[in-house]
Tab-separated table of C-alpha atoms in Angstrom:
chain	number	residue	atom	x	y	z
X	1	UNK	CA	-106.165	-142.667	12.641
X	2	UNK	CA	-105.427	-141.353	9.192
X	3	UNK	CA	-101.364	-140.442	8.566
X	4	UNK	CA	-100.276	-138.688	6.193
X	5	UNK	CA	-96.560	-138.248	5.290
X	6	UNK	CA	-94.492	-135.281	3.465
X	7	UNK	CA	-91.438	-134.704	2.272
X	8	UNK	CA	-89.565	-131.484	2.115
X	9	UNK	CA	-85.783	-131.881	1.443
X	10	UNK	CA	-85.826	-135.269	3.161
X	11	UNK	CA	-86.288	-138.718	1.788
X	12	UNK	CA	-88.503	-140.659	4.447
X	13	UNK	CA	-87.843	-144.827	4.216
X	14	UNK	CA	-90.129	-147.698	4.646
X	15	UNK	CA	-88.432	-148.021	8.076
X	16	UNK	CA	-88.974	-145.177	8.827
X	17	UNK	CA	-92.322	-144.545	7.992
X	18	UNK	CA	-93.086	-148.019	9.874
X	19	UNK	CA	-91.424	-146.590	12.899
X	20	UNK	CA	-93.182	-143.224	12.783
X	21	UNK	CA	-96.564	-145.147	11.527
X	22	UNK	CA	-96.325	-146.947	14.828
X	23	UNK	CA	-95.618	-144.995	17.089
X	24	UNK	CA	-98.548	-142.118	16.235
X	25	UNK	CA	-100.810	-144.992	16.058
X	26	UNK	CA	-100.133	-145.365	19.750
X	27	UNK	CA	-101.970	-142.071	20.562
X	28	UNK	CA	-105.014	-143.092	18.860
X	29	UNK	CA	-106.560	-144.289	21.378
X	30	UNK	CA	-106.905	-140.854	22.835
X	31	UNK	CA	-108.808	-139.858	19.967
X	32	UNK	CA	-110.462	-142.647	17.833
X	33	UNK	CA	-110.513	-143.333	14.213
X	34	UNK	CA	-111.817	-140.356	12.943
X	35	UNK	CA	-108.732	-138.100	14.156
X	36	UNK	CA	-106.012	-137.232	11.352
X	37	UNK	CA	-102.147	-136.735	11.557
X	38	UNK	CA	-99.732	-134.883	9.653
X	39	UNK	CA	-96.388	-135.613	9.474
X	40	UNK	CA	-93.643	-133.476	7.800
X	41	UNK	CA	-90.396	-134.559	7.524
X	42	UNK	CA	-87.668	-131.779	5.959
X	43	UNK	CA	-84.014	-131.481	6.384
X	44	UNK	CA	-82.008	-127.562	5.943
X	45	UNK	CA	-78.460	-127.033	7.034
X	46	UNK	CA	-78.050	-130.805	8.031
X	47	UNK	CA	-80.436	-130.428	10.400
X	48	UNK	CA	-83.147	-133.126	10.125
X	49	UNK	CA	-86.392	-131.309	11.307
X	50	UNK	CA	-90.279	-133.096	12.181
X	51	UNK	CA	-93.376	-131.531	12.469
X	52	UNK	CA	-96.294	-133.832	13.635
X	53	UNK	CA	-99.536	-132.348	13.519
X	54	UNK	CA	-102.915	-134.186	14.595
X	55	UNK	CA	-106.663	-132.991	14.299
X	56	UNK	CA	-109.171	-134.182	15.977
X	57	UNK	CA	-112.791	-132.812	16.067
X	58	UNK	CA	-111.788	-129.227	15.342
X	59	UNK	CA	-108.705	-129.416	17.771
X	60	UNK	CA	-105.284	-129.241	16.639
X	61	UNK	CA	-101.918	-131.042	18.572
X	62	UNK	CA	-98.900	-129.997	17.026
X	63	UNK	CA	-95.226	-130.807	17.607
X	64	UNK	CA	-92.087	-129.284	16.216
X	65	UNK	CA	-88.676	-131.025	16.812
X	66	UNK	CA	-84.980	-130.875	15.179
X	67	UNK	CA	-82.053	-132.699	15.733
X	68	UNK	CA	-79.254	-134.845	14.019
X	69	UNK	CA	-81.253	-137.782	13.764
X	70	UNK	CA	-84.994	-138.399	12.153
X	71	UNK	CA	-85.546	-141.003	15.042
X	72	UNK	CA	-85.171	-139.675	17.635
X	73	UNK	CA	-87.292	-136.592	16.202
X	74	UNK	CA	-90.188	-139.331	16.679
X	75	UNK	CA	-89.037	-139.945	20.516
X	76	UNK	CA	-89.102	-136.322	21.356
X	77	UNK	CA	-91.952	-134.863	19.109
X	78	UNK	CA	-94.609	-137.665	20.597
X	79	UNK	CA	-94.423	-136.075	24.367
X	80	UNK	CA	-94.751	-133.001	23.295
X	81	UNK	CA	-98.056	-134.128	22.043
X	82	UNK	CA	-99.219	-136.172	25.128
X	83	UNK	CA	-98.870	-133.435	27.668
X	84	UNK	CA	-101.002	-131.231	25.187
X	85	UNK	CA	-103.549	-133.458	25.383
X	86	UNK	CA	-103.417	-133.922	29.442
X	87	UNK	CA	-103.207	-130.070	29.134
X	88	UNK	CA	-106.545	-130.021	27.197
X	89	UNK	CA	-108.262	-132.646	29.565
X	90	UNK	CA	-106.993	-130.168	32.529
X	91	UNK	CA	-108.952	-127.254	31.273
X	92	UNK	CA	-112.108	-129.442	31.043
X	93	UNK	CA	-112.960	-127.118	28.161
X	94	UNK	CA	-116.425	-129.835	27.272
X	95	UNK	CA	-116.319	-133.035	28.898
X	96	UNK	CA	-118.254	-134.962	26.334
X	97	UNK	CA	-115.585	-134.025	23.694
X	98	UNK	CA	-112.744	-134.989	26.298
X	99	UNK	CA	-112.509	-138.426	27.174
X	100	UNK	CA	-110.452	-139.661	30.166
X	101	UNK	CA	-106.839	-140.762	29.592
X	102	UNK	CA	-105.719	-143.750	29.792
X	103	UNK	CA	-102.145	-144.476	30.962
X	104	UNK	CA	-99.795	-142.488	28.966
X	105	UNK	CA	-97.478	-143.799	26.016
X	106	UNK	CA	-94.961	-141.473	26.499
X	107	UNK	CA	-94.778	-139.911	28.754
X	108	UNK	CA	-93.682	-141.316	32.627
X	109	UNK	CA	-95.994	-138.993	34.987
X	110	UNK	CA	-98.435	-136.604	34.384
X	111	UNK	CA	-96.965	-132.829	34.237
X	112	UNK	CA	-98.484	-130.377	36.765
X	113	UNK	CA	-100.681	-127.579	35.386
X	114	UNK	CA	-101.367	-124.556	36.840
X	115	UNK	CA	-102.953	-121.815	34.540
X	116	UNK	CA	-101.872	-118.684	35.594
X	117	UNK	CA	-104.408	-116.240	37.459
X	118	UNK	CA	-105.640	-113.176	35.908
X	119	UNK	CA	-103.080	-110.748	36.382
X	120	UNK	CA	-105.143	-107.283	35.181
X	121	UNK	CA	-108.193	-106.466	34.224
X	122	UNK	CA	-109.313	-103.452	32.193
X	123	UNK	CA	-112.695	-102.172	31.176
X	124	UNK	CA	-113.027	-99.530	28.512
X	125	UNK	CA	-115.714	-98.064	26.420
X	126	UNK	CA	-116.239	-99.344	23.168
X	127	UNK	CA	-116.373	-96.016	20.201
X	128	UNK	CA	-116.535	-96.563	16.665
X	129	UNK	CA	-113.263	-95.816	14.737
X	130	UNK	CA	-111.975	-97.074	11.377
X	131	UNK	CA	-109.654	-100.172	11.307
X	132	UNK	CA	-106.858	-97.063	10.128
X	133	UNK	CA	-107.715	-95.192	13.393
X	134	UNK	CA	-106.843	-98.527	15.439
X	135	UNK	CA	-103.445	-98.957	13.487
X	136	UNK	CA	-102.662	-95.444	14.636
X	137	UNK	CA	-103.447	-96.157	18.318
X	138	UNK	CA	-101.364	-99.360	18.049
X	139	UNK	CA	-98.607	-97.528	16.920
X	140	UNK	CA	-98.487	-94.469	19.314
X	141	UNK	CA	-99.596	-97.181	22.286
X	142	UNK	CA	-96.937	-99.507	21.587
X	143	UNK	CA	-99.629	-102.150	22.291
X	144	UNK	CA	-99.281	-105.450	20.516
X	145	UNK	CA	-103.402	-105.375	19.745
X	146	UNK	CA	-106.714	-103.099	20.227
X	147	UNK	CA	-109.903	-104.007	20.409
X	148	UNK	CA	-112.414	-101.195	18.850
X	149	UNK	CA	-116.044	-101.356	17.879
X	150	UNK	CA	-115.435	-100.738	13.784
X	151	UNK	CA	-117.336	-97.839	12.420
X	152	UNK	CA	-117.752	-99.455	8.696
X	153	UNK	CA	-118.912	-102.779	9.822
X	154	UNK	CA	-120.161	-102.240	12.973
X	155	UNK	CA	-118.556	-104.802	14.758
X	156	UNK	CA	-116.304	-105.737	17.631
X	157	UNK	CA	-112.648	-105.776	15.959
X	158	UNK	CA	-109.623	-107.118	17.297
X	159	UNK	CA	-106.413	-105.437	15.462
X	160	UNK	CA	-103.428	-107.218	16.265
X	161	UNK	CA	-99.828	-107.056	15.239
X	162	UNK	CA	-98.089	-109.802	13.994
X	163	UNK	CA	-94.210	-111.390	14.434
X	164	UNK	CA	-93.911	-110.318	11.186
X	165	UNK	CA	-94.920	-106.359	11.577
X	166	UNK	CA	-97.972	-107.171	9.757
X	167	UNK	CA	-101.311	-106.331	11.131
X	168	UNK	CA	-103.918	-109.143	11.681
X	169	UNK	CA	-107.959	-108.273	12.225
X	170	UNK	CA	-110.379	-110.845	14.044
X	171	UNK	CA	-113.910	-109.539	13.230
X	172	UNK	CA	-116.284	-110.563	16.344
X	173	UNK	CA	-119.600	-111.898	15.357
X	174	UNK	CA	-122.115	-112.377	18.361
């Protein structure tokens, strides 16, 4: 596994870049050699902050932890990352890409998951509008995102709004 370290605000020390070095390498063996983490260590407001990110074959594990201390940002960030993965072998999304966990690093039992069951279900036709026409229906909806059939392109659109107020479009291509 590839690691790659940054700095933002924060000086990270041999130690501690042995420690963290060590401890990621521990998860390889979910993945294999061609998987690559990303870890970001910053500090704002004495708060020491880590964000561990790893990629492996177009899927992304990614951890987020702050607290007084840089290690012990390790001890809680690398959990977080296990039970994604036992998340991701739950779903059974492709079983050739998933391979079957061995016993866990860091975690002491494997968390029960239950995706939730489909609560509603709507079907609706499909008329062309302009992505301006969808903003408008967003607005006077109050819906967070509508999916239209976009009279320019000619494609499914999904217009969503953002945490920022912004408005995000997903084209569909099929």
């Amino acid at each position: 596994m590839k690691i790659d370290f940054l700095e933002r605000n924060f000086k990270i020390s041999n130690k501690l870049k042995n420690i963290i070095t060590e401890k990621v390498e521990r998860l390889s063996k979910y993945f294999g050699d061609d998987a690559k983490a990303k870890v970001l260590c910053s500090e704002q407001n004495k708060q020491k902050k880590l964000e561990l990110t790893i990629v492996n074959k177009g899927v992304l594990y990614r951890s987020e932890v702050s607290s007084d201390d840089m290690y012990s940002n390790i001890d809680l960030a690398l959990p977080k990352i296990e039970r994604q993965i036992v998340r991701r072998k739950d779903k059974k999304i492709s079983k050739n890409r998933v391979k079957e966990l061995p016993t866990f690093e860091f975690l002491t039992e494997e968390p029960e998951q239950k995706l939730p069951d489909i609560y509603k279900k709507k079907v609706f036709d499909l008329d062309p509008i302009t992505v301006e026409d969808a903003k408008d229906f967003i607005e006077r909806l109050g819906h967070e995102f509508f999916v239209f059939l976009n009279a320019e392109t000619g494609k499914v659109n999904i217009l969503y709004r953002r945490r920022d107020e912004k408005f995000g479009l997903i084209e569909v291509n099929y």
